[in-house]
Amino acid sequence: MDTPNAPEAAPAEPRAAGSWLKGLVALGIALTLLTALLAYMASATRERIVQNEQAGVIAGLRALLDAETYDNEPLLDTIEITAPAIVGSERPVTIYRARKAGRPVAAVMRTIAPDGYRGPIELLVAIAYDGALIGVQVLHHNETPGLGNQFETRAAAWLDDFAGRSLADPPQQRWTVRKDGGDFDAFTGATITPRAIIRAVRRSLELYAAQRAQIFD
Amino acid sequence: MTDTRSHHLDDLLLLTALCPLLAASDTLVGALSVGIAALVTFACTTALLALLGRWLERDTRAIGTLLLAACVVALIELTARAWLHPAYQATGVFLPLVVANLAFVHLTYDATSPARVLRLMLAAAAALVILGIAREIVGRGSLLHGAQLLLGAPADEITLFRVDMGFLLAMLPPGAFIALGLLLALRNWLNERRSAAE
């Protein structure tokens, strides 16, 4: 490094009063400049970041919806619904709507499972117009590698188990992992993650059932 | 300060600097990305501190180091989210921890040479990479898992042997500390052998 460090090496002298003030001023100026740079970067990257985040949604929608079944652009045909009583979060749920010839086909909810083992798990839950689940995709998670993330590794088919389920299949009390008397498998050594995902999927179905008219208005 | 004592200080700092980043060392790619991010942050903060150094007293320096490092990390985070999004998703949660890591090192060494800080940071990055390689081989039986995140499409994972679930302990955070312990034991053993030979 070509950094000079002479000043600090000087023997300690009685400090001039306000020399630390000079330091604060210098620091203040530097930080103001850096903050301006940060603000600039934030606005310069915002579009790309949103795009990057959309990329996951686009891929998820493609995986969940059969291209034959709809003819609109669900990514643009969205509605936001806030239903803390059902979802358990103040955050609005974004819903992507698939239609064919104007008739509703499916709703894909971008929702979160707030109670993951290591923070919220972001999900895409696709529900057919009649209320049956089409499928579930995980958009983002911080679950423990090897344990909580088995839905993308060892138990890659686990998420497929949701396809075709509905509010009545299985009945409400069995909408959980087998360990809790439910119908769904847990992962080897990890119960919290599947429990959180199952709960979030169930809540999405409830939200859909309660608000289908508004969702497709 | 005697030579051995300064060595002990180096060891202690290396450990403290490493700890926040250890969790990212479950794969070689993860370790590399966090290591590189730490080195870039280090280079930027050191340059900024050198510019401001003449005005900063010991007490303002502490705040300055933290704030400057935080700004630099925030900039790196934005850049990564915009242009290296997959890599950010894989290791992004660990990025802000680099600030703590740098603050430790800078504050302890503020009066001594930046060359020493550089050596320490390089040692920390090297240790991360070694841990990443070891943990990935033991835990997953592969190398360069997720390399496409860092290097673009062509790089591919090298599978050394196939495992069903992998050796989980190696991949979980405690595995990082066990691996670090083994690495330190190895280093101590080598040092001892060298000093015995002299």
mmCIF file of C-alpha atoms in Angstrom:
data_model
loop_
_atom_site.group_PDB
_atom_site.id
_atom_site.type_symbol
_atom_site.label_atom_id
_atom_site.label_comp_id
_atom_site.label_asym_id
_atom_site.label_seq_id
_atom_site.Cartn_x
_atom_site.Cartn_y
_atom_site.Cartn_z
ATOM 1 C CA MET A 1 0.000 0.000 0.000
ATOM 2 C CA ASP A 2 1.255 3.483 -0.778
ATOM 3 C CA THR A 3 -0.406 5.078 2.180
ATOM 4 C CA PRO A 4 1.554 7.552 4.245
ATOM 5 C CA ASN A 5 1.135 7.147 7.952
ATOM 6 C CA ALA A 6 3.613 9.616 9.296
ATOM 7 C CA PRO A 7 1.343 11.894 11.360
ATOM 8 C CA GLU A 8 0.237 9.225 13.804
ATOM 9 C CA ALA A 9 3.783 8.170 14.512
ATOM 10 C CA ALA A 10 4.608 11.541 16.088
ATOM 11 C CA PRO A 11 5.085 11.429 19.859
ATOM 12 C CA ALA A 12 2.050 12.421 21.857
ATOM 13 C CA GLU A 13 1.872 16.156 22.363
ATOM 14 C CA PRO A 14 -0.703 18.137 24.255
ATOM 15 C CA ARG A 15 -3.467 18.393 21.694
ATOM 16 C CA ALA A 16 -4.556 21.733 20.367
ATOM 17 C CA ALA A 17 -8.099 22.375 21.502
ATOM 18 C CA GLY A 18 -10.518 21.691 18.690
ATOM 19 C CA SER A 19 -8.147 19.519 16.708
ATOM 20 C CA TRP A 20 -10.712 16.752 17.052
ATOM 21 C CA LEU A 21 -13.244 19.237 15.726
ATOM 22 C CA LYS A 22 -11.153 19.467 12.583
ATOM 23 C CA GLY A 23 -11.304 15.714 12.368
ATOM 24 C CA LEU A 24 -15.070 15.740 12.695
ATOM 25 C CA VAL A 25 -15.371 18.368 9.978
ATOM 26 C CA ALA A 26 -13.122 16.374 7.642
ATOM 27 C CA LEU A 27 -15.118 13.256 8.407
ATOM 28 C CA GLY A 28 -18.367 15.136 7.893
ATOM 29 C CA ILE A 29 -17.276 16.336 4.468
ATOM 30 C CA ALA A 30 -16.075 12.880 3.457
ATOM 31 C CA LEU A 31 -19.281 11.259 4.636
ATOM 32 C CA THR A 32 -21.439 13.854 2.883
ATOM 33 C CA LEU A 33 -19.635 13.077 -0.350
ATOM 34 C CA LEU A 34 -19.959 9.341 0.221
ATOM 35 C CA THR A 35 -23.647 9.676 1.038
ATOM 36 C CA ALA A 36 -24.180 11.612 -2.165
ATOM 37 C CA LEU A 37 -22.365 8.845 -4.029
ATOM 38 C CA LEU A 38 -24.532 6.257 -2.272
ATOM 39 C CA ALA A 39 -27.707 8.107 -3.202
ATOM 40 C CA TYR A 40 -26.536 8.326 -6.782
ATOM 41 C CA MET A 41 -25.664 4.612 -6.874
ATOM 42 C CA ALA A 42 -28.975 3.705 -5.297
ATOM 43 C CA SER A 43 -30.898 5.512 -8.003
ATOM 44 C CA ALA A 44 -28.583 4.298 -10.772
ATOM 45 C CA THR A 45 -28.963 0.663 -9.765
ATOM 46 C CA ARG A 46 -32.628 0.702 -8.749
ATOM 47 C CA GLU A 47 -33.930 -0.291 -12.158
ATOM 48 C CA ARG A 48 -31.451 -3.131 -12.593
ATOM 49 C CA ILE A 49 -32.096 -4.410 -9.094
ATOM 50 C CA VAL A 50 -35.853 -4.453 -9.628
ATOM 51 C CA GLN A 51 -35.252 -6.206 -12.950
ATOM 52 C CA ASN A 52 -33.023 -8.764 -11.272
ATOM 53 C CA GLU A 53 -35.649 -9.432 -8.692
ATOM 54 C CA GLN A 54 -38.310 -9.688 -11.390
ATOM 55 C CA ALA A 55 -36.168 -12.287 -13.152
ATOM 56 C CA GLY A 56 -36.910 -14.733 -10.363
ATOM 57 C CA VAL A 57 -40.639 -14.019 -10.641
ATOM 58 C CA ILE A 58 -40.563 -14.395 -14.412
ATOM 59 C CA ALA A 59 -38.819 -17.772 -14.149
ATOM 60 C CA GLY A 60 -41.216 -18.818 -11.386
ATOM 61 C CA LEU A 61 -44.296 -17.861 -13.391
ATOM 62 C CA ARG A 62 -42.941 -19.761 -16.370
ATOM 63 C CA ALA A 63 -42.422 -22.845 -14.232
ATOM 64 C CA LEU A 64 -45.844 -22.624 -12.602
ATOM 65 C CA LEU A 65 -48.132 -21.721 -15.475
ATOM 66 C CA ASP A 66 -48.536 -23.742 -18.627
ATOM 67 C CA ALA A 67 -48.087 -21.263 -21.478
ATOM 68 C CA GLU A 68 -51.019 -22.824 -23.347
ATOM 69 C CA THR A 69 -53.471 -21.973 -20.606
ATOM 70 C CA TYR A 70 -53.271 -18.187 -20.685
ATOM 71 C CA ASP A 71 -52.812 -15.419 -23.203
ATOM 72 C CA ASN A 72 -52.258 -12.282 -21.131
ATOM 73 C CA GLU A 73 -49.091 -11.025 -19.468
ATOM 74 C CA PRO A 74 -49.504 -11.932 -15.756
ATOM 75 C CA LEU A 75 -46.368 -9.964 -14.871
ATOM 76 C CA LEU A 76 -48.205 -6.762 -15.800
ATOM 77 C CA ASP A 77 -51.685 -7.856 -14.749
ATOM 78 C CA THR A 78 -51.179 -7.546 -11.019
ATOM 79 C CA ILE A 79 -53.166 -6.539 -7.996
ATOM 80 C CA GLU A 80 -51.984 -5.944 -4.453
ATOM 81 C CA ILE A 81 -54.032 -7.114 -1.529
ATOM 82 C CA THR A 82 -53.400 -6.366 2.107
ATOM 83 C CA ALA A 83 -55.056 -8.822 4.457
ATOM 84 C CA PRO A 84 -53.141 -8.958 7.724
ATOM 85 C CA ALA A 85 -55.837 -11.067 9.360
ATOM 86 C CA ILE A 86 -55.228 -13.923 6.936
ATOM 87 C CA VAL A 87 -51.641 -13.432 5.820
ATOM 88 C CA GLY A 88 -50.280 -12.465 9.220
ATOM 89 C CA SER A 89 -48.306 -9.570 7.791
ATOM 90 C CA GLU A 90 -49.032 -5.951 6.966
ATOM 91 C CA ARG A 91 -47.107 -6.391 3.751
ATOM 92 C CA PRO A 92 -49.339 -6.386 0.704
ATOM 93 C CA VAL A 93 -49.406 -9.605 -1.300
ATOM 94 C CA THR A 94 -48.773 -9.111 -4.995
ATOM 95 C CA ILE A 95 -50.996 -11.279 -7.152
ATOM 96 C CA TYR A 96 -50.220 -12.006 -10.797
ATOM 97 C CA ARG A 97 -53.345 -12.863 -12.744
ATOM 98 C CA ALA A 98 -53.427 -15.249 -15.684
ATOM 99 C CA ARG A 99 -56.351 -15.023 -18.073
ATOM 100 C CA LYS A 100 -57.367 -16.555 -21.355
ATOM 101 C CA ALA A 101 -59.598 -14.525 -23.659
ATOM 102 C CA GLY A 102 -60.352 -12.300 -20.693
ATOM 103 C CA ARG A 103 -61.575 -15.160 -18.503
ATOM 104 C CA PRO A 104 -59.675 -15.766 -15.264
ATOM 105 C CA VAL A 105 -57.444 -18.848 -15.298
ATOM 106 C CA ALA A 106 -55.170 -18.656 -12.313
ATOM 107 C CA ALA A 107 -53.791 -16.348 -9.638
ATOM 108 C CA VAL A 108 -50.142 -16.484 -8.633
ATOM 109 C CA MET A 109 -49.511 -14.962 -5.218
ATOM 110 C CA ARG A 110 -46.168 -13.592 -4.271
ATOM 111 C CA THR A 111 -46.263 -14.123 -0.555
ATOM 112 C CA ILE A 112 -43.930 -14.779 2.347
ATOM 113 C CA ALA A 113 -43.675 -17.419 5.002
ATOM 114 C CA PRO A 114 -42.624 -15.111 7.843
ATOM 115 C CA ASP A 115 -41.677 -17.936 10.200
ATOM 116 C CA GLY A 116 -38.823 -19.635 8.352
ATOM 117 C CA TYR A 117 -35.943 -20.963 10.407
ATOM 118 C CA ARG A 118 -33.630 -18.180 9.297
ATOM 119 C CA GLY A 119 -35.931 -15.367 8.296
ATOM 120 C CA PRO A 120 -38.804 -15.032 5.875
ATOM 121 C CA ILE A 121 -39.164 -17.339 2.881
ATOM 122 C CA GLU A 122 -40.511 -15.720 -0.275
ATOM 123 C CA LEU A 123 -42.928 -17.882 -2.221
ATOM 124 C CA LEU A 124 -44.910 -17.927 -5.430
ATOM 125 C CA VAL A 125 -48.158 -19.811 -4.927
ATOM 126 C CA ALA A 126 -50.155 -20.538 -8.059
ATOM 127 C CA ILE A 127 -53.862 -21.211 -7.575
ATOM 128 C CA ALA A 128 -56.236 -22.214 -10.366
ATOM 129 C CA TYR A 129 -59.473 -20.275 -10.700
ATOM 130 C CA ASP A 130 -61.428 -23.113 -9.067
ATOM 131 C CA GLY A 131 -59.249 -22.905 -5.955
ATOM 132 C CA ALA A 132 -56.968 -25.893 -6.561
ATOM 133 C CA LEU A 133 -53.245 -25.410 -6.122
ATOM 134 C CA ILE A 134 -51.216 -25.473 -9.318
ATOM 135 C CA GLY A 135 -47.866 -25.346 -7.617
ATOM 136 C CA VAL A 136 -45.458 -23.556 -5.312
ATOM 137 C CA GLN A 137 -42.047 -22.054 -6.046
ATOM 138 C CA VAL A 138 -39.566 -20.647 -3.579
ATOM 139 C CA LEU A 139 -38.281 -17.271 -4.736
ATOM 140 C CA HIS A 140 -35.877 -16.483 -1.957
ATOM 141 C CA HIS A 141 -34.837 -17.951 1.365
ATOM 142 C CA ASN A 142 -32.010 -18.022 3.876
ATOM 143 C CA GLU A 143 -32.639 -21.501 5.210
ATOM 144 C CA THR A 144 -29.779 -23.652 6.452
ATOM 145 C CA PRO A 145 -27.932 -25.254 3.542
ATOM 146 C CA GLY A 146 -28.360 -29.008 3.598
ATOM 147 C CA LEU A 147 -31.227 -28.927 6.103
ATOM 148 C CA GLY A 148 -33.838 -26.263 5.485
ATOM 149 C CA ASN A 149 -33.169 -25.977 1.768
ATOM 150 C CA GLN A 150 -33.917 -29.606 0.946
ATOM 151 C CA PHE A 151 -36.808 -28.491 -1.267
ATOM 152 C CA GLU A 152 -34.182 -27.439 -3.784
ATOM 153 C CA THR A 153 -31.701 -30.267 -3.240
ATOM 154 C CA ARG A 154 -32.436 -33.598 -1.702
ATOM 155 C CA ALA A 155 -36.224 -33.453 -1.633
ATOM 156 C CA ALA A 156 -36.559 -31.541 -4.887
ATOM 157 C CA ALA A 157 -39.965 -33.109 -5.490
ATOM 158 C CA TRP A 158 -41.303 -31.947 -2.139
ATOM 159 C CA LEU A 159 -42.885 -28.786 -3.541
ATOM 160 C CA ASP A 160 -44.669 -30.891 -6.187
ATOM 161 C CA ASP A 161 -46.741 -32.408 -3.422
ATOM 162 C CA PHE A 162 -48.745 -29.188 -3.279
ATOM 163 C CA ALA A 163 -50.047 -29.537 -6.823
ATOM 164 C CA GLY A 164 -53.746 -30.350 -6.848
ATOM 165 C CA ARG A 165 -54.247 -29.667 -3.160
ATOM 166 C CA SER A 166 -56.933 -27.278 -2.008
ATOM 167 C CA LEU A 167 -58.482 -25.918 1.169
ATOM 168 C CA ALA A 168 -60.446 -29.144 1.534
ATOM 169 C CA ASP A 169 -57.639 -31.505 0.539
ATOM 170 C CA PRO A 170 -56.408 -32.290 3.089
ATOM 171 C CA PRO A 171 -58.864 -30.903 5.658
ATOM 172 C CA GLN A 172 -57.676 -27.981 7.712
ATOM 173 C CA GLN A 173 -56.262 -29.855 10.713
ATOM 174 C CA ARG A 174 -54.087 -32.004 8.471
ATOM 175 C CA TRP A 175 -52.564 -29.053 6.611
ATOM 176 C CA THR A 176 -49.232 -29.500 8.372
ATOM 177 C CA VAL A 177 -46.269 -31.870 8.604
ATOM 178 C CA ARG A 178 -46.817 -35.505 9.568
ATOM 179 C CA LYS A 179 -45.081 -34.919 12.875
ATOM 180 C CA ASP A 180 -47.955 -32.580 13.836
ATOM 181 C CA GLY A 181 -50.569 -35.019 12.563
ATOM 182 C CA GLY A 182 -50.699 -33.619 9.063
ATOM 183 C CA ASP A 183 -50.437 -34.972 5.540
ATOM 184 C CA PHE A 184 -47.131 -33.442 4.445
ATOM 185 C CA ASP A 185 -43.616 -34.807 4.790
ATOM 186 C CA ALA A 186 -41.038 -32.832 6.707
ATOM 187 C CA PHE A 187 -37.360 -32.813 5.728
ATOM 188 C CA THR A 188 -34.825 -35.063 7.350
ATOM 189 C CA GLY A 189 -33.669 -33.052 10.337
ATOM 190 C CA ALA A 190 -35.677 -29.936 9.513
ATOM 191 C CA THR A 191 -39.301 -29.379 10.451
ATOM 192 C CA ILE A 192 -39.504 -25.622 10.872
ATOM 193 C CA THR A 193 -38.956 -24.769 7.218
ATOM 194 C CA PRO A 194 -41.596 -27.137 5.788
ATOM 195 C CA ARG A 195 -44.018 -26.128 8.522
ATOM 196 C CA ALA A 196 -43.556 -22.457 7.597
ATOM 197 C CA ILE A 197 -44.005 -23.113 3.885
ATOM 198 C CA ILE A 198 -47.093 -25.270 4.409
ATOM 199 C CA ARG A 199 -48.645 -22.637 6.638
ATOM 200 C CA ALA A 200 -47.959 -19.884 4.098
ATOM 201 C CA VAL A 201 -49.429 -21.936 1.263
ATOM 202 C CA ARG A 202 -52.517 -22.662 3.334
ATOM 203 C CA ARG A 203 -52.886 -18.949 4.092
ATOM 204 C CA SER A 204 -52.611 -18.115 0.402
ATOM 205 C CA LEU A 205 -55.474 -20.513 -0.301
ATOM 206 C CA GLU A 206 -57.529 -18.897 2.446
ATOM 207 C CA LEU A 207 -56.812 -15.442 1.070
ATOM 208 C CA TYR A 208 -57.805 -16.616 -2.382
ATOM 209 C CA ALA A 209 -61.037 -18.158 -1.148
ATOM 210 C CA ALA A 210 -61.938 -15.045 0.796
ATOM 211 C CA GLN A 211 -61.078 -12.557 -1.926
ATOM 212 C CA ARG A 212 -61.463 -14.312 -5.258
ATOM 213 C CA ALA A 213 -64.035 -11.797 -6.460
ATOM 214 C CA GLN A 214 -61.760 -8.842 -5.715
ATOM 215 C CA ILE A 215 -58.712 -10.601 -7.126
ATOM 216 C CA PHE A 216 -60.340 -11.103 -10.518
ATOM 217 C CA ASP A 217 -62.562 -8.045 -10.590
ATOM 218 C CA MET B 1 6.262 -5.123 22.039
ATOM 219 C CA THR B 2 8.184 -8.343 21.696
ATOM 220 C CA ASP B 3 8.033 -10.329 18.539
ATOM 221 C CA THR B 4 6.077 -13.237 20.031
ATOM 222 C CA ARG B 5 3.562 -10.923 21.588
ATOM 223 C CA SER B 6 2.970 -9.148 18.322
ATOM 224 C CA HIS B 7 2.547 -12.551 16.714
ATOM 225 C CA HIS B 8 -0.066 -13.415 19.291
ATOM 226 C CA LEU B 9 -1.849 -10.158 18.551
ATOM 227 C CA ASP B 10 -1.809 -11.009 14.853
ATOM 228 C CA ASP B 11 -3.290 -14.429 15.567
ATOM 229 C CA LEU B 12 -5.990 -13.004 17.766
ATOM 230 C CA LEU B 13 -6.901 -10.367 15.205
ATOM 231 C CA LEU B 14 -6.911 -12.857 12.391
ATOM 232 C CA LEU B 15 -9.391 -14.950 14.343
ATOM 233 C CA THR B 16 -11.620 -12.034 15.272
ATOM 234 C CA ALA B 17 -11.548 -10.772 11.718
ATOM 235 C CA LEU B 18 -12.406 -14.206 10.372
ATOM 236 C CA CYS B 19 -15.260 -15.119 12.667
ATOM 237 C CA PRO B 20 -18.021 -12.966 11.149
ATOM 238 C CA LEU B 21 -17.187 -14.275 7.682
ATOM 239 C CA LEU B 22 -16.737 -17.943 8.519
ATOM 240 C CA ALA B 23 -20.347 -18.840 7.804
ATOM 241 C CA ALA B 24 -19.882 -17.879 4.151
ATOM 242 C CA SER B 25 -17.085 -20.403 3.718
ATOM 243 C CA ASP B 26 -19.313 -23.416 3.087
ATOM 244 C CA THR B 27 -18.295 -23.469 -0.553
ATOM 245 C CA LEU B 28 -15.224 -22.273 -2.410
ATOM 246 C CA VAL B 29 -17.294 -19.809 -4.412
ATOM 247 C CA GLY B 30 -18.945 -18.386 -1.292
ATOM 248 C CA ALA B 31 -15.585 -17.994 0.423
ATOM 249 C CA LEU B 32 -14.080 -16.356 -2.652
ATOM 250 C CA SER B 33 -16.891 -13.856 -3.072
ATOM 251 C CA VAL B 34 -16.856 -12.778 0.549
ATOM 252 C CA GLY B 35 -13.050 -12.754 0.572
ATOM 253 C CA ILE B 36 -12.912 -10.549 -2.498
ATOM 254 C CA ALA B 37 -15.590 -8.240 -1.117
ATOM 255 C CA ALA B 38 -13.618 -7.930 2.129
ATOM 256 C CA LEU B 39 -10.402 -7.098 0.263
ATOM 257 C CA VAL B 40 -12.098 -4.492 -1.929
ATOM 258 C CA THR B 41 -13.729 -2.900 1.097
ATOM 259 C CA PHE B 42 -10.379 -2.978 2.843
ATOM 260 C CA ALA B 43 -8.588 -1.285 -0.057
ATOM 261 C CA CYS B 44 -11.220 1.461 -0.302
ATOM 262 C CA THR B 45 -11.419 2.198 3.418
ATOM 263 C CA THR B 46 -7.640 2.191 3.783
ATOM 264 C CA ALA B 47 -7.309 4.672 0.927
ATOM 265 C CA LEU B 48 -10.042 6.886 2.397
ATOM 266 C CA LEU B 49 -8.538 6.707 5.871
ATOM 267 C CA ALA B 50 -5.124 7.576 4.479
ATOM 268 C CA LEU B 51 -6.643 10.666 2.844
ATOM 269 C CA LEU B 52 -8.366 11.723 6.039
ATOM 270 C CA GLY B 53 -5.745 10.369 8.410
ATOM 271 C CA ARG B 54 -3.969 13.646 8.936
ATOM 272 C CA TRP B 55 -7.063 15.224 10.494
ATOM 273 C CA LEU B 56 -8.338 12.291 12.455
ATOM 274 C CA GLU B 57 -7.567 11.829 16.116
ATOM 275 C CA ARG B 58 -7.670 8.454 17.751
ATOM 276 C CA ASP B 59 -11.287 8.883 18.914
ATOM 277 C CA THR B 60 -12.688 10.345 15.704
ATOM 278 C CA ARG B 61 -10.773 7.696 13.828
ATOM 279 C CA ALA B 62 -12.814 4.923 15.407
ATOM 280 C CA ILE B 63 -16.109 6.429 14.295
ATOM 281 C CA GLY B 64 -14.625 7.338 10.942
ATOM 282 C CA THR B 65 -13.441 3.805 10.264
ATOM 283 C CA LEU B 66 -16.853 2.352 11.015
ATOM 284 C CA LEU B 67 -18.783 4.905 8.971
ATOM 285 C CA LEU B 68 -16.421 4.812 6.001
ATOM 286 C CA ALA B 69 -16.407 1.021 5.962
ATOM 287 C CA ALA B 70 -20.208 0.995 6.197
ATOM 288 C CA CYS B 71 -20.498 3.385 3.230
ATOM 289 C CA VAL B 72 -18.077 1.342 1.142
ATOM 290 C CA VAL B 73 -19.881 -1.914 1.961
ATOM 291 C CA ALA B 74 -23.227 -0.338 1.079
ATOM 292 C CA LEU B 75 -21.776 0.725 -2.279
ATOM 293 C CA ILE B 76 -20.434 -2.769 -2.920
ATOM 294 C CA GLU B 77 -23.759 -4.261 -1.924
ATOM 295 C CA LEU B 78 -25.641 -2.063 -4.408
ATOM 296 C CA THR B 79 -23.163 -2.909 -7.156
ATOM 297 C CA ALA B 80 -23.456 -6.617 -6.436
ATOM 298 C CA ARG B 81 -27.243 -6.505 -6.361
ATOM 299 C CA ALA B 82 -27.319 -4.752 -9.712
ATOM 300 C CA TRP B 83 -24.618 -6.576 -11.640
ATOM 301 C CA LEU B 84 -23.811 -9.758 -9.737
ATOM 302 C CA HIS B 85 -27.279 -10.584 -8.537
ATOM 303 C CA PRO B 86 -26.969 -14.387 -8.231
ATOM 304 C CA ALA B 87 -23.718 -14.074 -6.300
ATOM 305 C CA TYR B 88 -25.365 -11.470 -4.095
ATOM 306 C CA GLN B 89 -28.226 -13.813 -3.372
ATOM 307 C CA ALA B 90 -25.814 -16.538 -2.382
ATOM 308 C CA THR B 91 -23.588 -14.532 -0.031
ATOM 309 C CA GLY B 92 -25.216 -11.124 0.282
ATOM 310 C CA VAL B 93 -26.350 -11.596 3.862
ATOM 311 C CA PHE B 94 -22.747 -11.793 5.006
ATOM 312 C CA LEU B 95 -21.549 -8.627 3.271
ATOM 313 C CA PRO B 96 -22.417 -6.123 6.023
ATOM 314 C CA LEU B 97 -20.387 -8.225 8.467
ATOM 315 C CA VAL B 98 -17.256 -7.158 6.610
ATOM 316 C CA VAL B 99 -17.609 -3.794 8.368
ATOM 317 C CA ALA B 100 -17.163 -5.341 11.801
ATOM 318 C CA ASN B 101 -14.240 -7.333 10.539
ATOM 319 C CA LEU B 102 -12.474 -4.267 9.109
ATOM 320 C CA ALA B 103 -13.177 -2.113 12.126
ATOM 321 C CA PHE B 104 -11.410 -4.632 14.369
ATOM 322 C CA VAL B 105 -8.346 -4.737 12.224
ATOM 323 C CA HIS B 106 -8.106 -1.018 11.495
ATOM 324 C CA LEU B 107 -8.673 0.088 15.058
ATOM 325 C CA THR B 108 -6.034 -2.202 16.446
ATOM 326 C CA TYR B 109 -3.457 -1.289 13.859
ATOM 327 C CA ASP B 110 -4.207 2.381 13.339
ATOM 328 C CA ALA B 111 -0.752 3.492 14.358
ATOM 329 C CA THR B 112 1.159 0.784 12.565
ATOM 330 C CA SER B 113 1.753 0.172 8.905
ATOM 331 C CA PRO B 114 -1.034 -0.462 6.393
ATOM 332 C CA ALA B 115 1.246 -3.153 4.969
ATOM 333 C CA ARG B 116 0.635 -5.146 8.116
ATOM 334 C CA VAL B 117 -3.115 -4.684 7.791
ATOM 335 C CA LEU B 118 -2.884 -5.781 4.175
ATOM 336 C CA ARG B 119 -0.961 -8.899 5.176
ATOM 337 C CA LEU B 120 -3.559 -9.702 7.771
ATOM 338 C CA MET B 121 -6.456 -9.234 5.371
ATOM 339 C CA LEU B 122 -4.729 -11.379 2.754
ATOM 340 C CA ALA B 123 -4.147 -14.047 5.378
ATOM 341 C CA ALA B 124 -7.818 -13.880 6.361
ATOM 342 C CA ALA B 125 -8.930 -14.181 2.731
ATOM 343 C CA ALA B 126 -6.531 -17.089 2.165
ATOM 344 C CA ALA B 127 -7.796 -18.841 5.286
ATOM 345 C CA LEU B 128 -11.386 -18.345 4.074
ATOM 346 C CA VAL B 129 -10.549 -19.872 0.709
ATOM 347 C CA ILE B 130 -8.785 -22.859 2.306
ATOM 348 C CA LEU B 131 -11.783 -23.393 4.582
ATOM 349 C CA GLY B 132 -14.124 -23.046 1.615
ATOM 350 C CA ILE B 133 -12.247 -25.725 -0.335
ATOM 351 C CA ALA B 134 -12.059 -28.081 2.636
ATOM 352 C CA ARG B 135 -15.679 -27.675 3.684
ATOM 353 C CA GLU B 136 -16.994 -28.023 0.160
ATOM 354 C CA ILE B 137 -15.023 -31.227 -0.483
ATOM 355 C CA VAL B 138 -16.041 -32.764 2.819
ATOM 356 C CA GLY B 139 -19.587 -31.453 2.853
ATOM 357 C CA ARG B 140 -20.658 -31.815 -0.749
ATOM 358 C CA GLY B 141 -17.983 -33.824 -2.472
ATOM 359 C CA SER B 142 -17.621 -31.117 -5.073
ATOM 360 C CA LEU B 143 -15.593 -28.075 -5.956
ATOM 361 C CA LEU B 144 -16.763 -24.774 -7.414
ATOM 362 C CA HIS B 145 -20.411 -25.422 -6.583
ATOM 363 C CA GLY B 146 -22.335 -22.424 -7.831
ATOM 364 C CA ALA B 147 -19.339 -21.122 -9.764
ATOM 365 C CA GLN B 148 -21.611 -19.825 -12.489
ATOM 366 C CA LEU B 149 -22.809 -17.265 -9.942
ATOM 367 C CA LEU B 150 -19.387 -15.714 -9.746
ATOM 368 C CA LEU B 151 -17.751 -16.358 -13.086
ATOM 369 C CA GLY B 152 -20.589 -16.501 -15.571
ATOM 370 C CA ALA B 153 -22.016 -19.459 -17.443
ATOM 371 C CA PRO B 154 -18.980 -21.490 -18.598
ATOM 372 C CA ALA B 155 -17.612 -22.520 -15.206
ATOM 373 C CA ASP B 156 -19.026 -25.788 -14.005
ATOM 374 C CA GLU B 157 -19.118 -27.626 -10.733
ATOM 375 C CA ILE B 158 -16.494 -30.342 -10.363
ATOM 376 C CA THR B 159 -17.973 -33.394 -8.701
ATOM 377 C CA LEU B 160 -15.312 -35.327 -6.836
ATOM 378 C CA PHE B 161 -17.641 -37.948 -5.444
ATOM 379 C CA ARG B 162 -21.379 -38.272 -5.236
ATOM 380 C CA VAL B 163 -23.099 -37.869 -1.889
ATOM 381 C CA ASP B 164 -26.741 -37.960 -1.029
ATOM 382 C CA MET B 165 -27.015 -35.351 1.658
ATOM 383 C CA GLY B 166 -23.346 -34.577 2.135
ATOM 384 C CA PHE B 167 -21.558 -34.420 5.417
ATOM 385 C CA LEU B 168 -23.876 -31.853 6.897
ATOM 386 C CA LEU B 169 -21.734 -30.806 9.820
ATOM 387 C CA ALA B 170 -19.080 -29.521 7.455
ATOM 388 C CA MET B 171 -21.594 -27.308 5.696
ATOM 389 C CA LEU B 172 -23.299 -25.873 8.750
ATOM 390 C CA PRO B 173 -21.776 -22.932 10.627
ATOM 391 C CA PRO B 174 -20.318 -25.112 13.442
ATOM 392 C CA GLY B 175 -18.410 -26.972 10.743
ATOM 393 C CA ALA B 176 -16.658 -23.721 9.907
ATOM 394 C CA PHE B 177 -15.329 -23.428 13.439
ATOM 395 C CA ILE B 178 -14.262 -27.061 13.576
ATOM 396 C CA ALA B 179 -12.486 -26.662 10.251
ATOM 397 C CA LEU B 180 -10.856 -23.459 11.461
ATOM 398 C CA GLY B 181 -9.669 -25.273 14.589
ATOM 399 C CA LEU B 182 -8.121 -28.014 12.485
ATOM 400 C CA LEU B 183 -6.483 -25.419 10.245
ATOM 401 C CA LEU B 184 -4.981 -23.656 13.266
ATOM 402 C CA ALA B 185 -3.774 -26.969 14.670
ATOM 403 C CA LEU B 186 -2.079 -27.713 11.373
ATOM 404 C CA ARG B 187 -0.440 -24.305 11.343
ATOM 405 C CA ASN B 188 0.767 -24.619 14.909
ATOM 406 C CA TRP B 189 2.166 -28.045 14.165
ATOM 407 C CA LEU B 190 4.034 -26.719 11.133
ATOM 408 C CA ASN B 191 5.365 -23.754 13.122
ATOM 409 C CA GLU B 192 6.549 -26.012 15.882
ATOM 410 C CA ARG B 193 8.304 -28.333 13.485
ATOM 411 C CA ARG B 194 9.986 -25.379 11.848
ATOM 412 C CA SER B 195 11.198 -23.908 15.119
ATOM 413 C CA ALA B 196 12.387 -27.356 16.236
ATOM 414 C CA ALA B 197 14.414 -27.666 13.054
ATOM 415 C CA GLU B 198 16.174 -24.347 13.630
#
